[in-house]
PDB file of C-alpha atoms in Angstrom:
ATOM      1  CA  UNK A   1      -6.209  -7.820 -11.482  1.00 93.00           C
ATOM      2  CA  UNK A   2      -2.379  -7.549 -11.586  1.00 95.00           C
ATOM      3  CA  UNK A   3      -2.690  -4.648 -13.988  1.00 95.00           C
ATOM      4  CA  UNK A   4      -5.230  -2.902 -11.742  1.00 96.00           C
ATOM      5  CA  UNK A   5      -2.989  -3.389  -8.695  1.00 97.00           C
ATOM      6  CA  UNK A   6      -0.041  -1.953 -10.630  1.00 97.00           C
ATOM      7  CA  UNK A   7      -2.067   1.149 -11.598  1.00 97.00           C
ATOM      8  CA  UNK A   8      -3.271   1.588  -8.007  1.00 98.00           C
ATOM      9  CA  UNK A   9       0.320   1.497  -6.692  1.00 98.00           C
ATOM     10  CA  UNK A  10       1.398   4.020  -9.331  1.00 98.00           C
ATOM     11  CA  UNK A  11      -1.441   6.373  -8.507  1.00 98.00           C
ATOM     12  CA  UNK A  12      -0.481   6.319  -4.850  1.00 98.00           C
ATOM     13  CA  UNK A  13       3.131   7.075  -5.818  1.00 98.00           C
ATOM     14  CA  UNK A  14       1.959  10.118  -7.745  1.00 97.00           C
ATOM     15  CA  UNK A  15      -0.033  11.605  -4.873  1.00 98.00           C
ATOM     16  CA  UNK A  16       1.196  14.930  -3.544  1.00 96.00           C
ATOM     17  CA  UNK A  17       0.806  15.844   0.143  1.00 93.00           C
ATOM     18  CA  UNK A  18      -0.584  19.383  -0.666  1.00 93.00           C
ATOM     19  CA  UNK A  19      -2.582  19.145  -3.859  1.00 95.00           C
ATOM     20  CA  UNK A  20      -3.218  15.387  -3.910  1.00 98.00           C
ATOM     21  CA  UNK A  21      -3.729  14.474  -7.605  1.00 98.00           C
ATOM     22  CA  UNK A  22      -4.467  17.868  -9.011  1.00 97.00           C
ATOM     23  CA  UNK A  23      -1.601  19.479 -10.874  1.00 94.00           C
ATOM     24  CA  UNK A  24       0.424  22.136  -8.958  1.00 91.00           C
ATOM     25  CA  UNK A  25      -0.187  24.517 -11.888  1.00 90.00           C
ATOM     26  CA  UNK A  26      -2.856  24.341 -14.562  1.00 90.00           C
ATOM     27  CA  UNK A  27      -2.024  24.654 -18.250  1.00 88.00           C
ATOM     28  CA  UNK A  28      -4.930  26.935 -18.925  1.00 90.00           C
ATOM     29  CA  UNK A  29      -7.726  28.847 -17.275  1.00 87.00           C
ATOM     30  CA  UNK A  30     -10.171  26.335 -18.645  1.00 86.00           C
ATOM     31  CA  UNK A  31      -8.501  23.478 -16.840  1.00 89.00           C
ATOM     32  CA  UNK A  32      -8.191  25.504 -13.667  1.00 93.00           C
ATOM     33  CA  UNK A  33     -11.996  25.765 -13.572  1.00 92.00           C
ATOM     34  CA  UNK A  34     -12.067  22.015 -13.091  1.00 96.00           C
ATOM     35  CA  UNK A  35      -9.837  22.166 -10.045  1.00 97.00           C
ATOM     36  CA  UNK A  36     -10.435  19.265  -7.665  1.00 97.00           C
ATOM     37  CA  UNK A  37     -11.714  17.119 -10.433  1.00 98.00           C
ATOM     38  CA  UNK A  38      -8.420  15.371 -10.942  1.00 97.00           C
ATOM     39  CA  UNK A  39      -8.309  14.239  -7.315  1.00 98.00           C
ATOM     40  CA  UNK A  40     -12.012  13.238  -7.482  1.00 98.00           C
ATOM     41  CA  UNK A  41     -11.284  11.179 -10.631  1.00 98.00           C
ATOM     42  CA  UNK A  42      -8.440   9.313  -8.988  1.00 98.00           C
ATOM     43  CA  UNK A  43     -10.453   8.626  -5.841  1.00 98.00           C
ATOM     44  CA  UNK A  44     -13.317   7.331  -8.040  1.00 98.00           C
ATOM     45  CA  UNK A  45     -10.934   5.102  -9.918  1.00 98.00           C
ATOM     46  CA  UNK A  46      -9.617   3.760  -6.618  1.00 98.00           C
ATOM     47  CA  UNK A  47     -13.161   2.903  -5.529  1.00 98.00           C
ATOM     48  CA  UNK A  48     -13.761   1.047  -8.827  1.00 96.00           C
ATOM     49  CA  UNK A  49     -10.499  -0.870  -8.151  1.00 97.00           C
ATOM     50  CA  UNK A  50     -11.700  -2.014  -4.809  1.00 97.00           C
ATOM     51  CA  UNK A  51      -9.715   0.293  -2.501  1.00 98.00           C
ATOM     52  CA  UNK A  52     -11.195   1.325   0.831  1.00 98.00           C
ATOM     53  CA  UNK A  53     -12.131   4.952   1.410  1.00 97.00           C
ATOM     54  CA  UNK A  54     -10.792   4.496   4.954  1.00 97.00           C
ATOM     55  CA  UNK A  55      -7.291   3.685   3.729  1.00 97.00           C
ATOM     56  CA  UNK A  56      -4.979   6.412   5.074  1.00 96.00           C
ATOM     57  CA  UNK A  57      -3.665   6.984   1.570  1.00 96.00           C
ATOM     58  CA  UNK A  58      -7.165   7.956   0.464  1.00 98.00           C
ATOM     59  CA  UNK A  59      -8.820   9.264   3.593  1.00 97.00           C
ATOM     60  CA  UNK A  60      -7.091  12.645   3.560  1.00 98.00           C
ATOM     61  CA  UNK A  61      -7.869  13.219  -0.139  1.00 98.00           C
ATOM     62  CA  UNK A  62     -11.560  12.436   0.405  1.00 98.00           C
ATOM     63  CA  UNK A  63     -11.616  14.711   3.446  1.00 98.00           C
ATOM     64  CA  UNK A  64     -10.200  17.410   1.221  1.00 98.00           C
ATOM     65  CA  UNK A  65     -12.904  16.850  -1.346  1.00 98.00           C
ATOM     66  CA  UNK A  66     -15.583  17.077   1.298  1.00 98.00           C
ATOM     67  CA  UNK A  67     -14.656  20.717   1.962  1.00 97.00           C
ATOM     68  CA  UNK A  68     -13.250  21.742  -1.458  1.00 97.00           C
ATOM     69  CA  UNK A  69     -15.320  24.304  -3.339  1.00 96.00           C
ATOM     70  CA  UNK A  70     -15.539  23.280  -6.947  1.00 97.00           C
ATOM     71  CA  UNK A  71     -16.520  25.538  -9.850  1.00 96.00           C
ATOM     72  CA  UNK A  72     -16.453  23.184 -12.819  1.00 97.00           C
ATOM     73  CA  UNK A  73     -19.181  20.851 -14.126  1.00 98.00           C
ATOM     74  CA  UNK A  74     -16.805  18.011 -14.949  1.00 98.00           C
ATOM     75  CA  UNK A  75     -15.286  18.208 -11.450  1.00 98.00           C
ATOM     76  CA  UNK A  76     -18.575  18.337  -9.620  1.00 98.00           C
ATOM     77  CA  UNK A  77     -19.970  15.513 -11.663  1.00 98.00           C
ATOM     78  CA  UNK A  78     -17.064  13.182 -11.036  1.00 98.00           C
ATOM     79  CA  UNK A  79     -17.224  14.024  -7.330  1.00 98.00           C
ATOM     80  CA  UNK A  80     -20.903  13.211  -7.237  1.00 98.00           C
ATOM     81  CA  UNK A  81     -20.102   9.787  -8.708  1.00 98.00           C
ATOM     82  CA  UNK A  82     -17.566   9.287  -5.920  1.00 98.00           C
ATOM     83  CA  UNK A  83     -20.033  10.205  -3.137  1.00 98.00           C
ATOM     84  CA  UNK A  84     -22.491   7.756  -4.629  1.00 98.00           C
ATOM     85  CA  UNK A  85     -20.031   4.887  -4.072  1.00 97.00           C
ATOM     86  CA  UNK A  86     -19.497   5.699  -0.422  1.00 98.00           C
ATOM     87  CA  UNK A  87     -21.640   4.937   2.703  1.00 97.00           C
ATOM     88  CA  UNK A  88     -24.882   6.817   3.524  1.00 96.00           C
ATOM     89  CA  UNK A  89     -23.191   9.425   5.688  1.00 96.00           C
ATOM     90  CA  UNK A  90     -21.815  10.965   2.352  1.00 98.00           C
ATOM     91  CA  UNK A  91     -25.433  11.383   1.134  1.00 97.00           C
ATOM     92  CA  UNK A  92     -25.542  15.075   2.130  1.00 98.00           C
ATOM     93  CA  UNK A  93     -22.512  15.757  -0.024  1.00 98.00           C
ATOM     94  CA  UNK A  94     -24.125  13.994  -2.923  1.00 98.00           C
ATOM     95  CA  UNK A  95     -27.228  16.114  -2.335  1.00 98.00           C
ATOM     96  CA  UNK A  96     -25.150  19.301  -2.436  1.00 98.00           C
ATOM     97  CA  UNK A  97     -23.568  18.293  -5.725  1.00 98.00           C
ATOM     98  CA  UNK A  98     -26.963  17.358  -7.196  1.00 98.00           C
ATOM     99  CA  UNK A  99     -28.232  20.772  -6.210  1.00 98.00           C
ATOM    100  CA  UNK A 100     -25.180  22.488  -7.749  1.00 98.00           C
ATOM    101  CA  UNK A 101     -25.823  20.639 -11.051  1.00 98.00           C
ATOM    102  CA  UNK A 102     -29.532  21.395 -11.027  1.00 98.00           C
ATOM    103  CA  UNK A 103     -28.716  25.099 -10.467  1.00 98.00           C
ATOM    104  CA  UNK A 104     -26.267  24.980 -13.400  1.00 98.00           C
ATOM    105  CA  UNK A 105     -28.616  23.214 -15.847  1.00 98.00           C
ATOM    106  CA  UNK A 106     -29.593  25.335 -18.793  1.00 98.00           C
ATOM    107  CA  UNK A 107     -33.046  24.839 -20.125  1.00 98.00           C
ATOM    108  CA  UNK A 108     -32.179  26.755 -23.225  1.00 98.00           C
ATOM    109  CA  UNK A 109     -29.441  24.234 -24.057  1.00 98.00           C
ATOM    110  CA  UNK A 110     -31.119  21.276 -22.282  1.00 98.00           C
ATOM    111  CA  UNK A 111     -27.782  20.579 -20.659  1.00 98.00           C
ATOM    112  CA  UNK A 112     -24.691  22.025 -19.023  1.00 98.00           C
ATOM    113  CA  UNK A 113     -21.693  24.185 -19.869  1.00 97.00           C
ATOM    114  CA  UNK A 114     -18.182  23.862 -18.312  1.00 97.00           C
ATOM    115  CA  UNK A 115     -19.190  26.097 -15.414  1.00 97.00           C
ATOM    116  CA  UNK A 116     -22.436  26.864 -13.720  1.00 97.00           C
ATOM    117  CA  UNK A 117     -24.153  28.791 -16.560  1.00 97.00           C
ATOM    118  CA  UNK A 118     -27.912  28.167 -16.432  1.00 98.00           C
ATOM    119  CA  UNK A 119     -28.587  30.595 -19.325  1.00 97.00           C
ATOM    120  CA  UNK A 120     -26.137  29.305 -21.824  1.00 97.00           C
ATOM    121  CA  UNK A 121     -27.377  28.288 -25.261  1.00 97.00           C
ATOM    122  CA  UNK A 122     -24.158  26.300 -25.986  1.00 97.00           C
ATOM    123  CA  UNK A 123     -24.837  22.609 -26.641  1.00 97.00           C
ATOM    124  CA  UNK A 124     -21.960  20.359 -25.590  1.00 97.00           C
ATOM    125  CA  UNK A 125     -22.673  16.657 -25.596  1.00 98.00           C
ATOM    126  CA  UNK A 126     -19.543  15.859 -23.663  1.00 98.00           C
ATOM    127  CA  UNK A 127     -20.117  17.902 -20.609  1.00 98.00           C
ATOM    128  CA  UNK A 128     -23.870  17.185 -20.683  1.00 98.00           C
ATOM    129  CA  UNK A 129     -23.128  13.439 -20.591  1.00 98.00           C
ATOM    130  CA  UNK A 130     -21.209  13.928 -17.342  1.00 98.00           C
ATOM    131  CA  UNK A 131     -23.916  16.008 -15.682  1.00 98.00           C
ATOM    132  CA  UNK A 132     -26.469  13.370 -16.644  1.00 98.00           C
ATOM    133  CA  UNK A 133     -24.250  10.577 -15.210  1.00 98.00           C
ATOM    134  CA  UNK A 134     -24.067  12.463 -11.909  1.00 98.00           C
ATOM    135  CA  UNK A 135     -27.792  13.042 -11.712  1.00 98.00           C
ATOM    136  CA  UNK A 136     -28.318   9.335 -12.511  1.00 98.00           C
ATOM    137  CA  UNK A 137     -26.109   8.348  -9.534  1.00 98.00           C
ATOM    138  CA  UNK A 138     -28.105  10.701  -7.288  1.00 98.00           C
ATOM    139  CA  UNK A 139     -31.459   9.383  -8.534  1.00 98.00           C
ATOM    140  CA  UNK A 140     -30.335   5.733  -7.965  1.00 97.00           C
ATOM    141  CA  UNK A 141     -29.763   6.650  -4.349  1.00 97.00           C
ATOM    142  CA  UNK A 142     -33.247   8.085  -3.900  1.00 96.00           C
ATOM    143  CA  UNK A 143     -32.372  11.765  -4.312  1.00 98.00           C
ATOM    144  CA  UNK A 144     -35.108  13.373  -6.285  1.00 97.00           C
ATOM    145  CA  UNK A 145     -34.499  14.450  -9.887  1.00 98.00           C
ATOM    146  CA  UNK A 146     -37.557  16.013 -11.472  1.00 98.00           C
ATOM    147  CA  UNK A 147     -38.666  14.156 -14.640  1.00 98.00           C
ATOM    148  CA  UNK A 148     -38.588  17.380 -16.567  1.00 98.00           C
ATOM    149  CA  UNK A 149     -34.820  17.284 -16.579  1.00 98.00           C
ATOM    150  CA  UNK A 150     -34.858  13.767 -18.029  1.00 98.00           C
ATOM    151  CA  UNK A 151     -37.340  14.934 -20.686  1.00 98.00           C
ATOM    152  CA  UNK A 152     -35.213  17.907 -21.700  1.00 98.00           C
ATOM    153  CA  UNK A 153     -32.131  15.695 -21.900  1.00 98.00           C
ATOM    154  CA  UNK A 154     -34.018  13.090 -23.959  1.00 98.00           C
ATOM    155  CA  UNK A 155     -35.429  15.679 -26.375  1.00 98.00           C
ATOM    156  CA  UNK A 156     -32.035  17.285 -26.762  1.00 98.00           C
ATOM    157  CA  UNK A 157     -30.235  14.009 -27.655  1.00 98.00           C
ATOM    158  CA  UNK A 158     -33.071  12.959 -29.983  1.00 98.00           C
ATOM    159  CA  UNK A 159     -32.830  16.229 -31.825  1.00 98.00           C
ATOM    160  CA  UNK A 160     -29.024  16.025 -32.108  1.00 98.00           C
ATOM    161  CA  UNK A 161     -28.792  12.481 -33.424  1.00 98.00           C
ATOM    162  CA  UNK A 162     -27.354  12.264 -36.983  1.00 98.00           C
ATOM    163  CA  UNK A 163     -28.991  10.416 -39.825  1.00 98.00           C
ATOM    164  CA  UNK A 164     -26.456   7.603 -39.554  1.00 98.00           C
ATOM    165  CA  UNK A 165     -27.454   6.981 -35.915  1.00 98.00           C
ATOM    166  CA  UNK A 166     -24.366   8.506 -34.253  1.00 98.00           C
ATOM    167  CA  UNK A 167     -23.733  11.783 -32.407  1.00 98.00           C
ATOM    168  CA  UNK A 168     -21.111  14.513 -32.680  1.00 98.00           C
ATOM    169  CA  UNK A 169     -19.802  16.998 -30.141  1.00 97.00           C
ATOM    170  CA  UNK A 170     -22.006  20.060 -30.597  1.00 96.00           C
ATOM    171  CA  UNK A 171     -24.034  19.631 -33.756  1.00 95.00           C
ATOM    172  CA  UNK A 172     -21.330  20.013 -36.386  1.00 96.00           C
ATOM    173  CA  UNK A 173     -19.317  17.342 -38.147  1.00 97.00           C
ATOM    174  CA  UNK A 174     -19.523  13.590 -38.435  1.00 98.00           C
ATOM    175  CA  UNK A 175     -20.327  11.147 -35.578  1.00 98.00           C
ATOM    176  CA  UNK A 176     -17.652   9.953 -33.240  1.00 98.00           C
ATOM    177  CA  UNK A 177     -17.467   7.016 -30.928  1.00 98.00           C
ATOM    178  CA  UNK A 178     -17.003   9.140 -27.852  1.00 98.00           C
ATOM    179  CA  UNK A 179     -20.105  11.236 -28.535  1.00 98.00           C
ATOM    180  CA  UNK A 180     -22.253   8.323 -29.724  1.00 98.00           C
ATOM    181  CA  UNK A 181     -21.622   6.533 -26.426  1.00 98.00           C
ATOM    182  CA  UNK A 182     -22.663   9.822 -24.741  1.00 98.00           C
ATOM    183  CA  UNK A 183     -25.957   9.934 -26.647  1.00 98.00           C
ATOM    184  CA  UNK A 184     -26.736   6.293 -26.038  1.00 98.00           C
ATOM    185  CA  UNK A 185     -25.931   6.442 -22.370  1.00 98.00           C
ATOM    186  CA  UNK A 186     -28.224   9.412 -21.763  1.00 98.00           C
ATOM    187  CA  UNK A 187     -31.076   7.817 -23.685  1.00 98.00           C
ATOM    188  CA  UNK A 188     -30.784   4.567 -21.820  1.00 98.00           C
ATOM    189  CA  UNK A 189     -30.924   6.486 -18.574  1.00 98.00           C
ATOM    190  CA  UNK A 190     -33.958   8.524 -19.582  1.00 98.00           C
ATOM    191  CA  UNK A 191     -35.689   5.322 -20.727  1.00 96.00           C
ATOM    192  CA  UNK A 192     -35.641   4.143 -17.105  1.00 94.00           C
ATOM    193  CA  UNK A 193     -37.124   7.296 -15.671  1.00 96.00           C
ATOM    194  CA  UNK A 194     -39.569   8.296 -18.420  1.00 96.00           C
ATOM    195  CA  UNK A 195     -40.659   5.114 -20.139  1.00 92.00           C
ATOM    196  CA  UNK A 196     -40.431   2.164 -17.790  1.00 85.00           C
ATOM    197  CA  UNK A 197     -44.207   1.894 -17.361  1.00 82.00           C
ATOM    198  CA  UNK A 198     -44.681   1.861 -21.178  1.00 80.00           C
ATOM    199  CA  UNK A 199     -42.625  -1.247 -21.426  1.00 75.00           C
ATOM    200  CA  UNK A 200     -45.172  -3.296 -19.462  1.00 77.00           C
ATOM    201  CA  UNK A 201     -48.279  -1.932 -21.312  1.00 75.00           C
ATOM    202  CA  UNK A 202     -49.408  -4.703 -23.605  1.00 72.00           C
ATOM    203  CA  UNK A 203     -51.662  -2.344 -25.502  1.00 77.00           C
ATOM    204  CA  UNK A 204     -48.954   0.044 -26.616  1.00 76.00           C
ATOM    205  CA  UNK A 205     -48.191   0.461 -30.296  1.00 77.00           C
ATOM    206  CA  UNK A 206     -44.821   0.457 -32.064  1.00 80.00           C
ATOM    207  CA  UNK A 207     -41.501   1.659 -30.758  1.00 88.00           C
ATOM    208  CA  UNK A 208     -41.242   5.162 -29.368  1.00 91.00           C
ATOM    209  CA  UNK A 209     -38.984   7.818 -30.831  1.00 95.00           C
ATOM    210  CA  UNK A 210     -36.436   7.148 -28.107  1.00 95.00           C
ATOM    211  CA  UNK A 211     -36.503   3.420 -28.804  1.00 95.00           C
ATOM    212  CA  UNK A 212     -35.909   4.074 -32.513  1.00 97.00           C
ATOM    213  CA  UNK A 213     -33.052   6.416 -31.687  1.00 98.00           C
ATOM    214  CA  UNK A 214     -31.451   3.871 -29.409  1.00 98.00           C
ATOM    215  CA  UNK A 215     -31.736   1.190 -32.095  1.00 98.00           C
ATOM    216  CA  UNK A 216     -30.098   3.468 -34.640  1.00 98.00           C
ATOM    217  CA  UNK A 217     -27.369   4.373 -32.177  1.00 98.00           C
ATOM    218  CA  UNK A 218     -26.699   0.674 -31.412  1.00 98.00           C
ATOM    219  CA  UNK A 219     -26.461  -0.004 -35.095  1.00 98.00           C
ATOM    220  CA  UNK A 220     -23.784   2.747 -35.396  1.00 98.00           C
ATOM    221  CA  UNK A 221     -21.839   1.105 -32.540  1.00 98.00           C
ATOM    222  CA  UNK A 222     -22.208  -2.320 -34.095  1.00 98.00           C
ATOM    223  CA  UNK A 223     -20.678  -0.998 -37.371  1.00 98.00           C
ATOM    224  CA  UNK A 224     -17.993   1.250 -35.891  1.00 98.00           C
ATOM    225  CA  UNK A 225     -16.955  -0.219 -32.539  1.00 98.00           C
ATOM    226  CA  UNK A 226     -13.249  -0.376 -31.931  1.00 98.00           C
ATOM    227  CA  UNK A 227     -11.249  -1.328 -28.829  1.00 97.00           C
ATOM    228  CA  UNK A 228      -8.132   0.355 -30.075  1.00 97.00           C
ATOM    229  CA  UNK A 229      -9.181   3.766 -31.271  1.00 97.00           C
ATOM    230  CA  UNK A 230     -12.009   6.331 -30.813  1.00 98.00           C
ATOM    231  CA  UNK A 231     -14.083   5.828 -34.031  1.00 98.00           C
ATOM    232  CA  UNK A 232     -14.219   9.019 -36.081  1.00 97.00           C
ATOM    233  CA  UNK A 233     -11.638  10.814 -33.937  1.00 95.00           C
ATOM    234  CA  UNK A 234      -7.894  10.296 -33.452  1.00 92.00           C
ATOM    235  CA  UNK A 235      -7.872  11.513 -29.837  1.00 95.00           C
ATOM    236  CA  UNK A 236      -9.707  10.993 -26.517  1.00 96.00           C
ATOM    237  CA  UNK A 237      -9.321   7.179 -26.517  1.00 98.00           C
ATOM    238  CA  UNK A 238      -9.556   6.694 -22.792  1.00 97.00           C
ATOM    239  CA  UNK A 239     -12.538   9.045 -22.587  1.00 97.00           C
ATOM    240  CA  UNK A 240     -14.179   6.995 -25.304  1.00 98.00           C
ATOM    241  CA  UNK A 241     -13.503   3.673 -23.553  1.00 98.00           C
ATOM    242  CA  UNK A 242     -15.091   5.041 -20.328  1.00 97.00           C
ATOM    243  CA  UNK A 243     -18.087   6.045 -22.495  1.00 98.00           C
ATOM    244  CA  UNK A 244     -18.334   2.505 -23.835  1.00 98.00           C
ATOM    245  CA  UNK A 245     -18.360   1.183 -20.299  1.00 97.00           C
ATOM    246  CA  UNK A 246     -21.106   3.647 -19.274  1.00 97.00           C
ATOM    247  CA  UNK A 247     -23.273   2.411 -22.196  1.00 98.00           C
ATOM    248  CA  UNK A 248     -22.712  -1.101 -20.978  1.00 97.00           C
ATOM    249  CA  UNK A 249     -23.677  -0.125 -17.484  1.00 96.00           C
ATOM    250  CA  UNK A 250     -26.794   1.731 -18.515  1.00 97.00           C
ATOM    251  CA  UNK A 251     -27.976  -0.774 -21.059  1.00 96.00           C
ATOM    252  CA  UNK A 252     -26.729  -4.222 -19.942  1.00 96.00           C
ATOM    253  CA  UNK A 253     -25.310  -4.910 -23.406  1.00 97.00           C
ATOM    254  CA  UNK A 254     -22.021  -6.951 -23.407  1.00 97.00           C
ATOM    255  CA  UNK A 255     -21.407  -6.889 -27.173  1.00 98.00           C
ATOM    256  CA  UNK A 256     -21.120  -4.335 -29.981  1.00 97.00           C
ATOM    257  CA  UNK A 257     -21.158  -5.972 -33.400  1.00 95.00           C
ATOM    258  CA  UNK A 258     -20.081  -9.301 -31.880  1.00 97.00           C
ATOM    259  CA  UNK A 259     -17.239  -7.687 -29.937  1.00 98.00           C
ATOM    260  CA  UNK A 260     -16.986  -8.333 -26.220  1.00 98.00           C
ATOM    261  CA  UNK A 261     -16.275  -4.693 -25.359  1.00 98.00           C
ATOM    262  CA  UNK A 262     -14.974  -5.350 -21.801  1.00 97.00           C
ATOM    263  CA  UNK A 263     -12.673  -8.172 -22.724  1.00 97.00           C
ATOM    264  CA  UNK A 264     -11.239  -6.403 -25.765  1.00 98.00           C
ATOM    265  CA  UNK A 265     -10.999  -3.033 -23.997  1.00 97.00           C
ATOM    266  CA  UNK A 266      -9.268  -4.565 -21.007  1.00 96.00           C
ATOM    267  CA  UNK A 267      -6.785  -6.391 -23.283  1.00 96.00           C
ATOM    268  CA  UNK A 268      -5.977  -3.132 -25.031  1.00 96.00           C
ATOM    269  CA  UNK A 269      -5.422  -1.248 -21.800  1.00 94.00           C
ATOM    270  CA  UNK A 270      -3.117  -4.009 -20.484  1.00 94.00           C
TER     271      UNK A 270
END
């Protein structure tokens, strides 16, 4: 708690009166497309930490996000997660971001690209994880997400799973922790919306293809879990740890290979 409070204080210190937590200048055109996402990410972190959206130090940033026109999938997805944590009056804003994501979903890729590109064939497991997380938050708050999107997402991650049970970024190279958590999270989500009734059917046969894929993915995590580095990749550690937490949230699992992922992860962050 002391560490969380220290981070909260530091984030408030870093707030700018004009651009809030977004950088005054972006390092690349790619990052500029995600404008607004930095502020949304900090506001979301503040909600996780127990801050009030009515706190004057947050209220103006949230009011800014209500009106800000975003153009990037990461940014919109993070903002949708923020709206989902706020009172019902923010439901219309969550609905708008859900619609933006649905309009940007590519059936050819069964996922998203960095911007709203519904005809892209590029398969990016990272950005698709974030779009799926946002739709999940919308669905949990009774905003309709057609099952066909969950089916396309499930089929895509089943097809992209590697023989060792893990996932990579776009279909090339070995599995990494950050992308394996992405694959597992999406499959745990689609289980809820596509296969819940199958679980209570006593006449059903053996495990489904999705259940087998989840079991293989969990075996990969049991073998490779680390609380100090992103397995298979020397970068993106914090991204990976957030992915681990999302798997825990979607699945209910508290351990990977006997490791208490929250306890070890929190100790590493501190």
